[in-house]
Amino acid sequence: MIAVPTHIEKGDGEVILFLHGVGGGAYSWMPQINSFSMNYLAAAWNMPGYGKSPLFGAMTFPALADALEALLDDRGWEKVHLVGHSMGGMVAQEFAVDRQDRLLSLTLSATSPAFGKPDGEFQKKFVDARLAPLADGATMADLATELVETMMSKDADPHGRQLAFDCMADVAADTYRAAVECIVTFEQRANEDSRGPLRLPAGTRPPCKPRRPAGIRCRAERFSKHRFPISQKEAHMAAVSKQPRKSASKRTARKKPKAFKWQKMAGKNDE
């Protein structure tokens, strides 16, 4: 069963749809929505299980991509500019593989084409580290207090820091567990060839993983048309670290993106 996820939206024109990460929610994108709605219809979804979006069954990336398509169909959005942060970027990639005709452009922020093997040692440690506090009785607010600090630069905007905390603290514990267990299953390295407008922003400031920007750069160089902006001042949660400049949406509106195309590469299962 595919239920239409809830979302927030503001403005008119071409649609920019924002997808949040594990500790986010639709309202984590409010600064961007307020800025881009001056020239676009800016929207953000609540991923299934978040906000009032229902989650039926296990959380999987194919199911999340189907839910995203259900939202587009329900709203009558034929094509969108899709922006995904962290796990939201993984959902965006999953969606793009077989639905390139629904995209005007794709922006993947602080994300990856894969998380590795679900049964790998790193993945097991990641799941254990994220979920053990809940098993020990911690609340999502407790987790937010600890994790938000590790994912934002030390000079992040105080309002952005508070927004990140509020959004993570508001996530249901069962949803958080489902998302953490889901994210380690992501694998799309076989489908990385893109021929459309693609942005892969990344931060380098601690506590970002030192190798992550280099890995994303290598990935960006595989695309025929790409932009790879690096911020030396941002960490993983750059989207909420700074308030967007008011002129940002006006600048973006001057250049109309070219048609998006995603070429699916042959993977081992296609041989």
XYZ file of C-alpha atoms in Angstrom:
271
model
C 0.000 0.000 0.000
C 1.371 3.408 -1.018
C 0.106 6.372 0.974
C 0.684 9.939 -0.189
C 3.239 11.572 2.129
C 2.442 14.888 3.765
C 4.365 17.965 2.694
C 4.578 21.735 2.991
C 4.733 24.130 0.055
C 4.878 27.820 -0.722
C 5.071 29.926 -3.864
C 4.367 29.457 -7.572
C 6.183 28.270 -10.675
C 8.529 25.364 -11.300
C 8.637 22.996 -8.343
C 11.681 22.588 -6.118
C 11.110 19.613 -3.833
C 13.389 19.133 -0.796
C 14.018 15.723 0.814
C 15.345 15.607 4.376
C 17.671 13.158 6.096
C 17.296 10.699 8.982
C 17.039 13.360 11.669
C 15.039 15.876 9.683
C 11.518 16.632 8.584
C 9.734 18.917 6.164
C 10.187 21.945 8.419
C 13.965 21.529 8.449
C 13.813 23.112 4.975
C 11.824 26.211 5.976
C 14.718 28.650 5.395
C 15.096 27.330 1.833
C 11.347 27.298 1.244
C 11.005 30.909 2.358
C 13.869 31.927 0.095
C 13.123 29.962 -3.076
C 9.366 30.515 -2.935
C 9.984 34.024 -4.244
C 10.567 32.501 -7.688
C 9.468 28.876 -7.438
C 6.922 26.623 -5.837
C 9.158 25.408 -3.027
C 8.079 22.254 -1.204
C 9.425 19.723 1.287
C 8.053 16.313 2.103
C 7.798 14.366 5.311
C 9.382 11.051 4.443
C 7.087 8.086 5.319
C 7.118 7.731 9.095
C 7.955 11.421 9.629
C 5.483 14.137 10.586
C 2.040 12.838 9.685
C 3.248 10.724 6.759
C 2.234 7.115 7.426
C 4.726 4.275 7.112
C 3.287 0.937 6.074
C 5.560 -2.068 6.427
C 9.338 -1.967 6.359
C 11.162 1.169 5.245
C 13.048 0.424 2.018
C 14.485 2.680 -0.664
C 12.255 1.295 -3.452
C 9.201 1.932 -1.238
C 10.406 5.474 -0.449
C 10.869 6.199 -4.165
C 7.348 4.928 -4.816
C 6.009 7.183 -2.055
C 7.826 10.149 -3.591
C 6.236 9.417 -6.964
C 2.837 9.180 -5.253
C 3.329 12.708 -3.902
C 4.236 14.071 -7.337
C 1.219 12.364 -8.901
C -1.132 13.552 -6.166
C -0.023 17.160 -6.584
C 0.032 16.991 -10.371
C 3.746 17.819 -10.540
C 4.939 16.423 -13.845
C 8.566 17.427 -13.258
C 10.475 18.844 -10.292
C 13.875 20.154 -9.282
C 14.755 17.490 -6.703
C 17.039 18.336 -3.769
C 18.058 15.581 -1.375
C 20.200 15.879 1.742
C 21.952 12.875 3.295
C 19.418 10.007 3.313
C 17.125 12.278 1.286
C 19.857 12.335 -1.356
C 19.779 8.547 -1.426
C 16.013 8.584 -1.913
C 16.526 11.085 -4.739
C 19.043 8.770 -6.420
C 16.725 5.786 -6.055
C 13.922 7.837 -7.590
C 16.091 9.122 -10.449
C 17.199 5.733 -11.739
C 13.850 4.801 -13.310
C 12.065 8.162 -13.245
C 14.405 10.520 -15.064
C 11.441 11.940 -16.974
C 10.119 13.449 -13.722
C 13.243 15.554 -13.053
C 14.219 19.048 -14.135
C 17.437 18.904 -12.127
C 18.987 16.958 -9.278
C 20.932 18.264 -6.276
C 22.552 15.743 -3.926
C 23.814 17.315 -0.713
C 26.180 15.577 1.718
C 25.173 12.138 0.506
C 26.661 9.063 -1.134
C 25.876 6.547 -3.922
C 26.083 3.720 -1.381
C 26.403 2.962 2.305
C 28.234 -0.304 1.742
C 27.087 -3.770 2.747
C 24.338 -3.964 5.394
C 26.205 -6.813 7.084
C 29.589 -5.076 6.936
C 31.500 -4.284 10.102
C 31.283 -0.512 9.615
C 27.545 -0.676 8.968
C 26.933 -2.820 12.045
C 28.886 -0.381 14.197
C 26.956 2.549 12.704
C 23.579 0.970 13.497
C 24.681 -0.040 16.987
C 26.063 3.425 17.759
C 22.883 5.152 16.595
C 20.366 2.782 18.195
C 22.069 1.670 21.418
C 21.149 4.880 23.297
C 17.454 4.306 22.539
C 17.728 0.730 23.794
C 19.267 2.122 26.975
C 16.309 4.430 27.547
C 17.456 7.640 25.871
C 14.871 9.854 24.191
C 15.100 11.391 20.734
C 15.765 14.728 22.438
C 18.751 13.106 24.182
C 20.014 11.832 20.838
C 19.506 15.223 19.226
C 21.513 16.907 21.974
C 24.440 14.585 21.273
C 24.276 14.140 17.481
C 23.420 17.629 16.239
C 26.662 18.955 17.707
C 28.673 16.321 15.809
C 27.077 17.182 12.449
C 27.267 20.989 12.445
C 30.193 23.362 12.254
C 31.092 25.157 15.472
C 30.084 28.547 14.053
C 26.703 27.394 12.717
C 23.831 29.855 12.932
C 22.171 29.457 16.379
C 18.726 29.447 14.775
C 19.830 26.719 12.389
C 21.281 24.713 15.255
C 18.008 24.993 17.170
C 16.019 24.027 14.058
C 18.159 20.914 13.591
C 17.669 19.960 17.248
C 13.902 20.509 17.163
C 13.463 18.439 13.991
C 15.500 15.485 15.290
C 13.886 15.582 18.717
C 10.485 15.445 17.018
C 11.222 12.223 15.095
C 9.413 9.178 16.481
C 11.841 6.640 17.938
C 10.403 3.786 15.832
C 10.784 5.887 12.683
C 14.382 6.710 13.581
C 15.146 3.018 14.083
C 13.567 2.141 10.740
C 15.518 4.880 8.932
C 18.871 3.910 10.475
C 18.324 0.272 9.542
C 17.249 1.309 6.045
C 20.112 3.687 5.237
C 22.785 0.980 5.513
C 21.088 -0.975 2.703
C 21.523 1.756 0.094
C 23.465 0.806 -3.038
C 23.319 2.715 -6.336
C 26.937 2.767 -7.486
C 25.942 0.907 -10.656
C 23.696 3.819 -11.713
C 25.953 6.849 -11.427
C 26.082 8.119 -15.006
C 24.139 11.363 -15.367
C 23.951 13.660 -18.376
C 21.829 16.419 -16.884
C 22.299 19.363 -14.502
C 23.584 17.918 -11.265
C 24.941 19.574 -8.130
C 26.899 17.702 -5.466
C 27.615 20.176 -2.642
C 29.819 19.001 0.204
C 31.454 20.409 3.303
C 34.994 19.843 4.544
C 34.885 21.340 8.009
C 35.112 18.933 10.981
C 33.276 16.880 12.024
C 32.759 15.961 8.327
C 34.523 12.764 7.333
C 37.837 13.890 5.764
C 37.500 11.515 2.813
C 33.865 12.252 1.987
C 34.336 15.420 -0.139
C 37.125 13.703 -2.095
C 34.839 10.742 -2.694
C 32.028 12.973 -3.869
C 34.434 14.847 -6.152
C 35.480 11.556 -7.771
C 31.830 10.803 -8.247
C 31.087 14.227 -9.718
C 33.853 13.792 -12.278
C 31.989 10.808 -13.689
C 29.172 13.081 -14.796
C 29.342 14.908 -18.102
C 27.678 18.018 -16.625
C 28.079 18.725 -12.956
C 28.782 21.305 -10.328
C 30.710 20.372 -7.220
C 30.704 23.303 -4.786
C 32.793 22.749 -1.657
C 32.354 24.759 1.514
C 35.368 24.971 3.789
C 33.125 26.313 6.559
C 30.334 23.717 6.653
C 29.829 20.254 8.098
C 27.221 17.578 7.352
C 24.136 19.621 8.236
C 25.060 22.600 6.087
C 21.453 23.007 4.909
C 20.407 24.395 8.298
C 23.717 25.959 9.320
C 23.161 29.265 7.529
C 20.132 31.282 6.544
C 19.855 31.482 2.713
C 20.540 34.912 1.256
C 17.407 36.645 0.019
C 18.908 37.074 -3.422
C 19.675 33.375 -3.816
C 16.403 32.429 -5.483
C 16.579 35.430 -7.815
C 20.051 34.440 -8.920
C 18.947 30.854 -9.530
C 15.925 31.955 -11.518
C 18.030 33.727 -14.127
C 19.385 30.477 -15.560
C 16.882 27.879 -16.627
C 18.264 24.331 -16.164
C 18.608 22.147 -19.220
C 16.535 18.997 -19.553
C 17.574 16.312 -17.112
C 18.746 12.929 -18.350
C 19.942 9.978 -16.313
C 21.567 7.081 -18.129
C 21.262 3.849 -16.237
C 24.516 1.909 -16.238
C 24.653 -1.863 -16.499
C 25.228 -3.445 -13.125
C 26.103 -7.012 -12.190
C 22.444 -7.984 -12.181
C 22.081 -6.761 -15.767
C 24.939 -8.814 -17.205
